[in-house]
Coordinates of C-alpha atoms and ligand atoms in Angstrom, one line a residue:
Chain A
M27 CA -32.8 18.1 1.0
L28 CA -29.5 16.2 0.6
V29 CA -26.5 16.5 -1.7
E30 CA -26.0 12.8 -3.0
G31 CA -23.2 11.2 -4.7
I32 CA -20.3 12.4 -2.5
K33 CA -17.4 9.8 -2.5
S34 CA -16.5 10.5 1.2
R35 CA -19.8 8.9 2.4
P36 CA -18.6 5.9 4.3
V37 CA -19.7 2.2 3.3
Y38 CA -20.4 -0.1 6.1
K39 CA -20.0 -3.6 4.8
G40 CA -21.4 -5.6 7.7
L41 CA -19.7 -7.4 10.7
S42 CA -17.9 -10.4 8.9
I43 CA -15.9 -12.1 11.6
Q44 CA -12.1 -12.2 10.2
P45 CA -11.2 -16.1 11.2
R46 CA -7.4 -15.4 11.1
S47 CA -7.4 -12.8 13.6
R48 CA -5.5 -13.3 16.8
R49 CA -7.9 -11.0 18.8
H50 CA -11.2 -9.5 18.1
I51 CA -12.6 -6.6 19.6
F52 CA -16.2 -5.6 19.3
A53 CA -17.3 -2.0 19.9
L54 CA -21.1 -2.1 20.0
E55 CA -23.8 0.6 20.6
G56 CA -27.4 0.0 21.1
E57 CA -29.1 -2.0 18.2
G58 CA -25.5 -2.7 17.0
A59 CA -25.6 -5.6 19.8
H60 CA -27.8 -7.6 17.1
A61 CA -25.0 -7.3 14.4
L62 CA -22.9 -9.6 16.8
L63 CA -25.6 -11.7 18.3
E64 CA -26.9 -12.7 14.9
R65 CA -23.4 -14.1 14.0
K66 CA -23.3 -16.3 17.1
A67 CA -23.0 -19.3 15.0
E68 CA -19.7 -18.0 13.4
L69 CA -18.2 -17.5 17.0
D70 CA -16.6 -20.7 18.1
D71 CA -14.9 -21.2 21.3
A72 CA -11.6 -20.5 20.0
A73 CA -12.8 -17.1 18.6
L74 CA -14.7 -16.3 21.8
S75 CA -11.6 -17.1 24.0
R76 CA -10.0 -14.3 21.8
S77 CA -12.6 -11.8 22.0
E78 CA -13.5 -8.7 24.0
I79 CA -16.9 -7.1 23.7
L80 CA -17.5 -3.4 24.6
Y81 CA -21.1 -2.5 24.8
V82 CA -23.0 0.8 25.6
A83 CA -26.8 0.9 25.5
R84 CA -28.3 3.6 23.3
G85 CA -29.7 6.7 25.3
S86 CA -33.5 7.1 25.5
Q87 CA -34.1 4.1 23.2
A88 CA -32.1 1.8 25.5
K89 CA -33.0 -1.7 25.5
G90 CA -30.3 -3.4 27.3
Y91 CA -28.6 -6.2 25.4
D92 CA -26.2 -6.6 28.3
E93 CA -27.3 -10.1 29.3
A94 CA -27.3 -11.5 25.7
L95 CA -24.1 -10.4 25.1
R96 CA -22.5 -11.4 28.3
E97 CA -24.0 -14.9 27.7
L98 CA -21.9 -15.2 24.4
G99 CA -19.0 -16.1 26.7
A100 CA -16.3 -13.8 25.4
Q101 CA -13.0 -13.8 27.3
M102 CA -13.8 -10.3 28.1
F103 CA -17.0 -8.2 28.3
F104 CA -17.6 -4.6 29.3
A105 CA -20.8 -2.6 29.5
G106 CA -20.3 1.2 29.7
P107 CA -22.9 3.6 31.0
T108 CA -22.0 6.2 28.2
I109 CA -20.2 6.4 24.7
A110 CA -17.5 8.3 26.3
T111 CA -16.8 5.5 28.8
L112 CA -16.6 2.9 25.9
L113 CA -14.3 5.0 24.1
F114 CA -12.1 5.3 27.1
R115 CA -12.2 1.6 27.6
L116 CA -11.3 1.1 23.8
K117 CA -8.4 3.3 24.0
G118 CA -6.8 1.5 26.8
T119 CA -7.4 -1.8 24.9
L120 CA -5.8 -0.6 21.7
A121 CA -3.0 1.0 23.4
T122 CA -1.5 -2.3 24.2
A123 CA -3.0 -4.3 21.4
H124 CA -0.8 -6.2 18.8
M125 CA -1.0 -6.6 15.0
G126 CA -3.4 -9.3 14.4
T127 CA -6.1 -7.5 16.3
R128 CA -9.4 -6.7 14.5
L129 CA -11.7 -4.1 15.5
Y130 CA -15.4 -4.4 14.7
I131 CA -17.7 -1.6 15.3
A132 CA -21.6 -1.5 15.1
G133 CA -24.2 0.8 16.0
T134 CA -25.2 4.3 14.6
E135 CA -23.2 6.4 12.3
G136 CA -22.3 8.8 15.1
F137 CA -20.9 6.1 17.2
I138 CA -19.1 4.2 14.5
G139 CA -17.6 7.5 13.5
Q140 CA -16.3 8.3 17.0
A141 CA -14.9 4.7 17.5
M142 CA -13.4 4.8 14.3
M143 CA -11.4 8.0 15.3
V144 CA -10.0 6.3 18.4
A145 CA -8.8 3.3 16.0
L146 CA -7.3 5.8 13.5
D147 CA -5.5 7.3 16.4
H148 CA -3.9 4.1 17.3
G149 CA -2.4 3.6 13.8
M150 CA -5.2 1.5 12.5
D151 CA -6.2 1.6 8.8
H152 CA -9.7 2.7 8.4
A153 CA -10.3 0.1 5.4
S154 CA -9.1 -2.8 7.8
I155 CA -11.8 -2.0 10.4
V156 CA -15.0 -4.1 10.1
T157 CA -18.2 -1.9 10.5
E158 CA -22.0 -2.4 10.5
H159 CA -24.6 0.3 10.7
R160 CA -27.5 -0.4 13.0
G161 CA -30.2 1.7 14.6
S162 CA -30.9 5.2 13.9
L163 CA -29.8 6.9 10.7
A164 CA -29.2 9.7 12.9
R165 CA -26.0 11.8 11.9
R166 CA -23.3 13.4 13.8
V167 CA -22.7 16.8 12.0
Q168 CA -20.1 19.4 12.4
C169 CA -20.9 22.8 11.6
V170 CA -18.4 24.2 9.0
H171 CA -19.0 27.6 10.4
C172 CA -18.6 27.5 14.2
K173 CA -17.1 23.9 14.1
G174 CA -19.7 22.9 16.9
I175 CA -20.7 19.1 16.5
T176 CA -24.3 18.1 16.9
E177 CA -25.0 14.7 17.8
D178 CA -28.2 12.6 16.4
V179 CA -29.3 14.9 13.7
T180 CA -32.5 13.6 11.9
H181 CA -33.5 16.6 10.0
S182 CA -32.1 18.8 7.3
P183 CA -31.8 21.5 7.3
F184 CA -31.5 21.7 11.2
P185 CA -30.3 24.7 13.4
C186 CA -26.8 24.2 14.6
S187 CA -26.8 23.5 18.3
H188 CA -24.0 25.8 18.9
C189 CA -24.2 28.9 16.8
G190 CA -28.0 28.5 15.6
L191 CA -27.3 28.9 11.8
P192 CA -29.6 26.6 9.7
L193 CA -27.4 23.9 8.3
L194 CA -27.8 21.6 5.4
V195 CA -26.6 18.3 6.1
R196 CA -24.2 17.0 3.3
D197 CA -23.1 13.5 2.6
H198 CA -19.6 15.0 2.9
Y199 CA -17.9 13.0 5.7
S200 CA -14.9 13.7 7.6
R201 CA -13.0 10.6 8.9
R202 CA -10.8 13.0 11.1
L203 CA -13.8 14.3 12.7
G204 CA -16.1 11.3 12.7
A205 CA -18.8 13.6 11.5
F206 CA -20.7 14.8 8.4
Q207 CA -20.4 18.4 7.4
G208 CA -23.2 20.9 7.9
V209 CA -23.4 23.9 5.7
N210 CA -25.4 27.0 6.2
I211 CA -28.2 27.1 3.7
D212 CA -29.5 30.6 3.8
A213 CA -26.3 32.7 3.9
E214 CA -27.3 34.8 0.7
E215 CA -31.0 35.4 2.3
P216 CA -31.1 34.9 5.9
G217 CA -34.6 33.5 6.8
S218 CA -35.0 31.8 3.5
A219 CA -34.3 28.2 4.6
P220 CA -36.6 25.7 3.3
D221 CA -38.7 23.6 5.9
P222 CA -36.6 20.9 7.5
E223 CA -37.1 17.3 6.2
E224 CA -36.8 14.3 8.2
L225 CA -34.2 12.4 6.4
F226 CA -32.1 10.3 8.9
L227 CA -34.5 8.7 11.3
Chain B
M10 CA 9.7 8.6 -25.1
S11 CA 6.8 7.9 -22.9
G12 CA 8.3 7.3 -19.6
G13 CA 8.5 11.2 -19.1
I14 CA 11.3 13.5 -19.8
E15 CA 14.8 11.9 -19.3
I16 CA 17.7 13.5 -17.5
P17 CA 21.0 13.4 -19.1
V18 CA 23.5 12.5 -16.4
R19 CA 27.2 11.6 -16.0
V20 CA 28.3 8.5 -14.2
T21 CA 30.6 10.1 -11.6
Q22 CA 31.4 7.0 -9.4
V23 CA 31.3 3.2 -9.8
T24 CA 32.0 1.3 -6.5
P25 CA 32.0 -2.4 -6.2
V26 CA 29.9 -3.1 -2.9
A27 CA 29.7 -6.9 -2.7
H28 CA 29.9 -10.0 -4.9
R29 CA 28.2 -9.2 -8.2
I30 CA 26.8 -5.8 -6.7
K31 CA 28.0 -2.5 -7.9
R32 CA 27.0 1.1 -7.0
F33 CA 26.5 3.8 -9.6
R34 CA 26.3 7.5 -8.9
F35 CA 24.6 9.8 -11.5
E36 CA 25.1 13.5 -11.5
R37 CA 23.2 15.8 -13.9
L38 CA 25.3 16.9 -17.0
D39 CA 24.1 20.5 -16.7
G40 CA 25.2 20.6 -13.1
G41 CA 21.7 21.3 -11.8
P42 CA 20.0 19.5 -8.9
M43 CA 18.3 16.3 -9.2
P44 CA 14.5 16.2 -8.4
Y45 CA 13.7 15.3 -4.9
F46 CA 12.1 11.8 -4.4
S47 CA 10.5 9.7 -1.6
G48 CA 12.0 6.5 -0.1
G49 CA 11.0 3.6 -2.0
A50 CA 11.2 5.3 -5.4
H51 CA 12.8 4.0 -8.6
I52 CA 14.2 5.3 -11.8
I53 CA 14.4 3.8 -15.1
V54 CA 17.9 3.9 -16.4
S55 CA 18.4 3.8 -20.3
M56 CA 21.2 1.9 -21.6
N57 CA 22.6 2.4 -24.9
D58 CA 24.2 -0.8 -25.9
N59 CA 25.6 0.0 -29.5
G60 CA 22.3 1.5 -30.6
H61 CA 20.3 -1.2 -28.8
V62 CA 18.4 0.7 -26.1
R63 CA 17.6 -1.3 -22.9
R64 CA 15.7 0.1 -20.0
N65 CA 15.8 -1.2 -16.5
A66 CA 14.2 0.0 -13.3
Y67 CA 16.5 0.6 -10.2
S68 CA 15.5 1.6 -6.7
L69 CA 17.0 4.9 -5.7
M70 CA 19.2 4.3 -2.6
S71 CA 20.7 7.7 -2.0
P72 CA 19.2 10.0 0.8
P73 CA 16.0 11.3 -0.7
Y74 CA 16.5 14.7 0.3
D75 CA 20.3 14.9 -1.2
C76 CA 19.6 16.3 -4.8
S77 CA 23.3 16.5 -5.7
A78 CA 23.2 12.9 -7.2
Y79 CA 21.2 9.7 -7.5
E80 CA 22.7 6.4 -6.4
I81 CA 21.5 3.0 -7.3
S82 CA 23.0 -0.6 -6.7
V83 CA 22.8 -3.2 -9.3
L84 CA 23.1 -7.0 -9.1
H85 CA 24.6 -8.6 -11.9
V86 CA 22.0 -11.3 -12.5
E87 CA 23.1 -14.8 -13.6
D88 CA 22.2 -15.2 -17.4
S89 CA 21.5 -11.6 -17.8
R90 CA 19.9 -10.8 -21.1
G91 CA 21.7 -7.6 -21.1
G92 CA 20.7 -4.9 -18.7
S93 CA 22.7 -5.8 -15.5
S94 CA 25.6 -7.2 -17.6
F95 CA 25.7 -3.8 -19.5
M96 CA 25.8 -1.9 -16.1
H97 CA 28.7 -4.2 -14.8
E98 CA 30.7 -4.6 -17.8
K99 CA 30.2 -1.6 -20.0
V100 CA 29.6 1.4 -17.7
R101 CA 32.5 3.5 -16.7
E102 CA 33.1 6.6 -14.6
G103 CA 32.7 9.6 -16.8
D104 CA 30.2 8.0 -19.1
E105 CA 26.9 9.8 -20.2
M106 CA 23.5 8.1 -19.6
R107 CA 19.9 9.0 -19.3
V108 CA 17.6 8.4 -16.5
S109 CA 13.8 9.0 -15.9
H110 CA 12.2 11.1 -13.3
P111 CA 11.7 8.9 -9.9
V112 CA 8.5 7.2 -9.5
N113 CA 7.4 5.7 -6.4
L114 CA 5.3 2.6 -6.3
F115 CA 6.5 1.5 -2.7
Q116 CA 5.6 4.5 -0.5
P117 CA 5.7 3.8 3.1
D118 CA 2.4 4.6 4.8
W119 CA 3.2 7.6 7.0
R120 CA 0.3 7.0 9.3
G121 CA 1.9 3.9 10.5
R122 CA 2.9 3.7 14.1
K123 CA 6.0 1.5 13.2
H124 CA 7.6 0.2 10.0
L125 CA 8.8 -3.3 9.7
L126 CA 11.2 -3.8 6.8
I127 CA 12.0 -7.1 5.4
A128 CA 14.7 -7.5 2.7
G129 CA 16.1 -10.5 0.9
G130 CA 19.3 -9.8 -1.2
I131 CA 19.4 -6.9 -3.5
G132 CA 15.7 -6.2 -2.3
I133 CA 17.6 -4.0 0.4
T134 CA 17.9 -1.0 -2.1
P135 CA 14.6 0.7 -1.5
F136 CA 14.8 0.4 2.2
I137 CA 18.1 2.2 2.3
A138 CA 16.4 5.4 1.1
M139 CA 13.4 4.7 3.1
M140 CA 15.5 4.3 6.4
E141 CA 17.2 7.6 5.9
Q142 CA 13.8 9.2 5.6
F143 CA 12.4 7.4 8.5
S144 CA 15.4 8.3 10.6
R145 CA 15.2 11.9 9.8
E146 CA 11.4 12.0 10.5
G147 CA 12.1 10.3 13.8
A148 CA 9.8 7.3 12.6
H149 CA 9.9 4.0 14.4
F150 CA 11.5 1.1 12.1
E151 CA 13.2 -2.2 12.2
L152 CA 15.0 -3.8 9.3
H153 CA 15.3 -7.7 8.9
Y154 CA 17.7 -8.2 6.2
A155 CA 18.5 -12.0 4.9
V156 CA 21.5 -12.4 2.5
R157 CA 22.8 -15.7 1.2
T158 CA 26.5 -15.3 2.3
R159 CA 28.1 -12.4 4.0
D160 CA 30.1 -11.6 0.9
R161 CA 27.0 -11.3 -1.0
G162 CA 25.1 -9.1 1.4
A163 CA 25.3 -5.4 0.4
Y164 CA 25.7 -2.8 3.1
C165 CA 25.3 -5.2 6.0
E166 CA 27.9 -3.6 8.3
D167 CA 27.3 -0.1 7.1
L168 CA 23.6 -0.3 8.0
V169 CA 24.2 -2.0 11.3
A170 CA 26.9 0.7 12.2
R171 CA 24.6 3.6 11.0
Y172 CA 21.2 2.4 12.8
G173 CA 22.3 -0.1 15.5
P174 CA 21.9 -3.6 16.0
H175 CA 18.5 -3.1 17.7
R176 CA 17.1 -1.8 14.5
V177 CA 19.0 -3.5 11.8
K178 CA 19.1 -7.5 12.1
I179 CA 21.1 -9.4 9.3
Y180 CA 20.3 -13.2 8.8
C181 CA 22.7 -15.4 6.8
D182 CA 21.4 -18.4 5.0
A183 CA 25.2 -19.8 4.9
E184 CA 25.1 -19.6 8.6
D185 CA 21.8 -21.1 8.9
N186 CA 20.2 -18.1 10.3
R187 CA 16.6 -17.2 8.8
I188 CA 14.3 -14.5 9.5
P189 CA 11.8 -15.7 12.2
V190 CA 9.0 -14.2 10.2
A191 CA 6.0 -15.8 12.2
R192 CA 7.5 -14.6 15.4
L193 CA 8.1 -11.0 14.1
L194 CA 4.5 -10.9 12.7
D195 CA 3.0 -11.9 16.2
S196 CA 5.0 -9.3 18.4
Q197 CA 4.3 -6.2 16.5
P198 CA 2.3 -3.2 18.2
L199 CA -0.9 -2.3 16.6
G200 CA -0.6 0.2 13.6
T201 CA 2.6 -1.4 12.3
H202 CA 3.1 -1.7 8.5
L203 CA 5.2 -4.5 6.9
Y204 CA 7.1 -4.0 3.8
V205 CA 8.9 -6.8 1.9
C206 CA 11.3 -6.7 -1.0
G207 CA 13.3 -9.6 -2.3
P208 CA 13.1 -12.8 -4.3
A209 CA 9.7 -13.6 -5.5
G210 CA 9.3 -16.6 -3.1
M211 CA 10.3 -14.7 -0.1
I212 CA 7.6 -12.0 -1.0
D213 CA 5.1 -14.5 -1.3
G214 CA 5.9 -16.4 1.8
V215 CA 5.9 -13.3 3.9
L216 CA 2.6 -11.9 2.5
K217 CA 1.0 -15.2 3.2
A218 CA 2.4 -15.4 6.8
G219 CA 1.1 -12.0 7.4
L220 CA -2.4 -12.9 6.5
E221 CA -2.2 -16.0 8.5
A222 CA -1.2 -14.0 11.4
G223 CA -4.3 -12.1 11.1
W224 CA -2.9 -8.9 9.7
P225 CA -5.1 -6.8 7.3
E226 CA -4.0 -6.5 3.8
Q227 CA -3.9 -2.7 4.2
N228 CA -0.7 -3.2 6.5
L229 CA 1.2 -5.5 4.2
H230 CA 3.3 -3.9 1.3
S231 CA 5.6 -5.4 -1.3
E232 CA 7.9 -4.6 -4.2
R233 CA 8.9 -7.1 -6.8
F234 CA 11.9 -6.7 -8.9
L235 CA 9.9 -8.2 -12.0
S236 CA 11.5 -8.1 -15.5
S237 CA 10.3 -9.5 -18.6
Q238 CA 11.0 -13.1 -18.9
P239 CA 12.3 -15.0 -22.0
G240 CA 9.8 -17.1 -23.9
K241 CA 8.7 -18.3 -27.3
P242 CA 8.6 -15.6 -30.0
F243 CA 5.4 -14.5 -31.4
S244 CA 3.7 -11.7 -33.4
I245 CA 1.4 -9.1 -32.7
E246 CA -0.8 -6.9 -34.9
L247 CA -1.4 -3.3 -33.8
T248 CA -4.7 -2.4 -35.2
R249 CA -4.7 1.4 -34.9
S250 CA -1.1 1.8 -36.4
G251 CA -1.6 -1.2 -38.9
K252 CA 1.6 -2.6 -37.8
T253 CA 2.8 -6.3 -37.4
I254 CA 5.5 -6.5 -34.9
H255 CA 7.5 -9.6 -34.2
V256 CA 8.5 -10.1 -30.5
G257 CA 11.7 -12.3 -30.1
H258 CA 12.7 -14.8 -27.5
H259 CA 14.5 -12.3 -25.2
E260 CA 12.3 -9.4 -25.9
S261 CA 9.3 -8.0 -24.2
M262 CA 6.3 -6.7 -26.1
L263 CA 7.1 -3.1 -24.9
E264 CA 10.6 -3.4 -26.1
A265 CA 9.6 -4.8 -29.6
I266 CA 6.9 -1.9 -29.9
E267 CA 9.4 0.8 -29.0
A268 CA 12.0 -0.7 -31.3
A269 CA 9.3 -0.3 -34.0
G270 CA 9.1 3.5 -33.3
I271 CA 5.7 3.4 -31.4
D272 CA 5.7 5.3 -28.3
V273 CA 3.9 3.6 -25.4
P274 CA 3.5 4.8 -21.8
F275 CA 5.3 3.3 -19.1
L276 CA 6.6 3.8 -15.6
C277 CA 8.0 0.7 -14.0
R278 CA 8.7 -1.7 -16.8
G279 CA 8.0 -4.4 -14.1
G280 CA 4.3 -5.2 -14.2
A281 CA 3.4 -3.1 -11.2
C282 CA 2.4 0.4 -12.0
G283 CA -0.4 0.0 -14.6
Q284 CA 0.9 2.4 -17.2
C285 CA 1.5 0.1 -20.1
E286 CA -2.1 -1.6 -19.9
T287 CA -3.3 -2.2 -23.3
M288 CA -6.6 -3.5 -24.7
V289 CA -6.8 -6.7 -26.4
T290 CA -9.1 -6.8 -29.5
V291 CA -8.3 -10.3 -30.8
C292 CA -6.8 -13.1 -29.1
D293 CA -6.7 -16.6 -30.4
G294 CA -4.3 -18.3 -27.9
K295 CA -3.2 -17.7 -24.5
L296 CA -2.0 -14.6 -22.8
L297 CA 0.7 -15.1 -20.0
H298 CA 0.2 -12.6 -17.7
N299 CA 3.3 -12.0 -15.6
D300 CA 2.3 -8.7 -14.0
V301 CA 1.0 -8.1 -10.4
Y302 CA -1.3 -5.1 -11.7
L303 CA -4.2 -6.7 -13.1
S304 CA -6.8 -8.5 -11.0
D305 CA -7.3 -12.3 -11.3
E306 CA -10.6 -11.4 -13.1
E307 CA -9.0 -9.2 -15.5
K308 CA -6.4 -11.8 -16.3
A309 CA -9.0 -14.3 -16.9
S310 CA -11.1 -11.9 -19.0
G311 CA -8.3 -11.8 -21.8
R312 CA -9.3 -8.4 -22.5
K313 CA -6.2 -6.4 -21.2
V314 CA -2.4 -7.0 -21.1
M315 CA 0.5 -5.4 -19.6
L316 CA 3.0 -4.9 -22.3
C317 CA 6.1 -4.8 -20.2
V318 CA 6.2 -8.3 -18.7
S319 CA 3.5 -10.5 -20.2
R320 CA 3.7 -12.7 -23.2
F321 CA 1.6 -14.7 -25.6
E322 CA 1.4 -18.0 -27.0
G323 CA -0.9 -18.9 -30.0
N324 CA -2.1 -17.9 -33.4
A325 CA -3.1 -14.2 -33.3
L326 CA -2.8 -11.4 -31.0
H327 CA -4.3 -7.9 -31.9
L328 CA -3.7 -5.2 -29.7
D329 CA -5.6 -1.7 -29.7
L330 CA -2.4 0.4 -30.3
Ligands
FAD9 C1 10.6 -1.2 -9.3 C2 11.7 -2.1 -9.6 C3 13.1 -1.7 -9.0 C4 14.0 -2.5 -9.1 N1 15.2 -2.1 -8.4 C5 16.4 -2.8 -8.6 C6 17.6 -2.5 -7.8 O1 17.7 -1.6 -7.0 N2 18.7 -3.4 -8.1 C7 18.7 -4.2 -8.9 O2 19.9 -4.8 -9.2 N3 17.7 -4.6 -9.7 C8 16.4 -3.7 -9.6 N4 15.3 -4.2 -10.3 C9 15.5 -5.2 -11.3 C10 16.1 -4.6 -12.7 O3 15.2 -3.7 -13.2 C11 16.4 -5.7 -13.7 O4 15.2 -6.5 -13.8 C12 17.7 -6.5 -13.3 O5 18.8 -5.8 -13.2 C13 17.8 -7.7 -14.3 O6 18.0 -6.9 -15.5 P1 18.7 -7.7 -16.7 O7 18.5 -6.9 -17.9 O8 20.2 -7.9 -16.4 O9 18.0 -9.0 -16.6 P2 17.2 -9.7 -17.9 O10 18.4 -9.9 -18.8 O11 16.1 -8.8 -18.3 O12 16.8 -11.0 -17.2 C14 15.8 -11.0 -16.6 C15 15.7 -12.4 -15.9 O13 15.4 -13.3 -17.0 C16 16.3 -14.3 -16.8 N5 16.7 -14.7 -18.1 C17 17.2 -13.8 -19.0 N6 17.8 -14.4 -20.1 C18 17.5 -15.6 -19.8 C19 17.9 -17.0 -20.8 N7 18.4 -16.7 -22.0 N8 17.4 -18.1 -20.2 C20 16.7 -18.1 -18.8 N9 16.6 -17.0 -18.2 C21 16.9 -15.9 -18.6 C22 17.2 -14.2 -15.7 O14 16.9 -15.0 -14.8 C23 17.0 -12.8 -15.2 O15 16.8 -12.7 -14.0 C24 14.1 -3.5 -10.1 C25 13.0 -3.7 -10.7 C26 11.9 -3.1 -10.6 C27 10.6 -3.5 -11.2
FES10 S1 5.3 -0.2 -17.4 FE1 4.5 -0.5 -15.3 S2 3.2 -2.2 -15.6 FE2 4.2 -2.0 -17.5

């Protein structure tokens, strides 16, 4: 069960390399590594000498792409143990960056949303950030009632991991929170929630 | 008229500020406050030249939060067809005029971390109001202002005195001093937005240099002081009102249609806002698109035209009006 046709649903256009950029920063999560590895041909030495790759393997489905990414030969390569460490590193990089820097983000929507929040925080325009969705369709969802965020939501409705209310996952996306909105589905008649459907695997 | 309700005003001050540049102050006839505006906004000034009405856009340069009056600065363009000559030669303190409500097509992006302003000549006007607002809001900005000669540069000293030489840099062509655009573009912190206003060649050059320096188009903003250019006279058929309109050498389609008593919406009269977009039903000839609103595909399709700045050459042009 999904409410469709909501305009705030982000569109991920794919990791096209911007040739005129003075600096390329790639923030990659899990399968997102493929988005860059498949574009190896577009990355000449000049581009690589201006590139910084930040990578985090993805949780339990982890298949490490560390080596393959390292072998690309970017000026800087960093593999973080968790998304939080990668984001911390990204903040450091952006804090001293100049205009002419492009940020590329690839991975699950939850990861793209969180990296995007860091970028917006540093004054980047969301439309200028290059994104590609790779890997699971799992969503990061904010409960509109208790404001708690649940990561990796694959079903709708699902029980909020904070307050327990059954939440319908909407396409309504908040850029500020980097999360979809989850709304209680059985408010009128508690207990009447439909069976969860697996929608975002 | 379709640019919105006009405000009757009195010209309370006319001040020469530089070679061929004068400042005009407008206060409401009824003594009430002017609407607030935001830095970058312009108004349309209606000029009644012995029954012939001219309407030009002028950027507001008074402080945006000061609603006691509006101020504009007008450059008397060489071979003016009328508007700026009228303002310079005919308008006197005490005169009554009409101005539109403010419209902003050059809004700063307030999410920006820093604002880099690049002005050429009279293109300084929208930035004067913007800087008032930046400075009041504590926003980080820098102005790079190019003038041909010192005596043609309006407000150079005032701006340096008000904001300091670290924030306002003047470059003078006559002293062989140019804005180091490439160097500026390379040294801006992430989150900077650039705004350029000045002669067409300068705007094109700065925007191109911006893209070449790897800046995203979202961070590059410009305003062109476009106006209708003279050209060969032509006729248009208005299919809905069944009228034939003759557009003279010095006239725009918008002006000719207005003169025939037909109300057409407009906001900028400079090819930027999109209000005067009109559907073309028949076009046997060539549309001369002079606007910056329609996309290249739309221009090529020949289905739409902006009445305020574009022209036509050929046998027949029918518009859905
Ligand atoms: C959003 C916006 C903001 C603006 N803000 C300002 C401002 O703050 N200050 C300001 O001074 N201007 C501003 N302008 C420009 C202003 O609206 C007018 O275009 C300008 O004053 C010229 O008006 P005009 O009627 O004298 O010129 P026009 O007579 O309309 O002439 C326009 C141009 O056509 C050419 N031309 C006219 N007649 C001939 C001819 N016979 N042969 C060859 N060429 C000819 C001239 O080169 C002239 O530059 C702004 C424009 C826009 C769109
Ligand atoms: S009036 Fe704005 S584009 Fe014509």
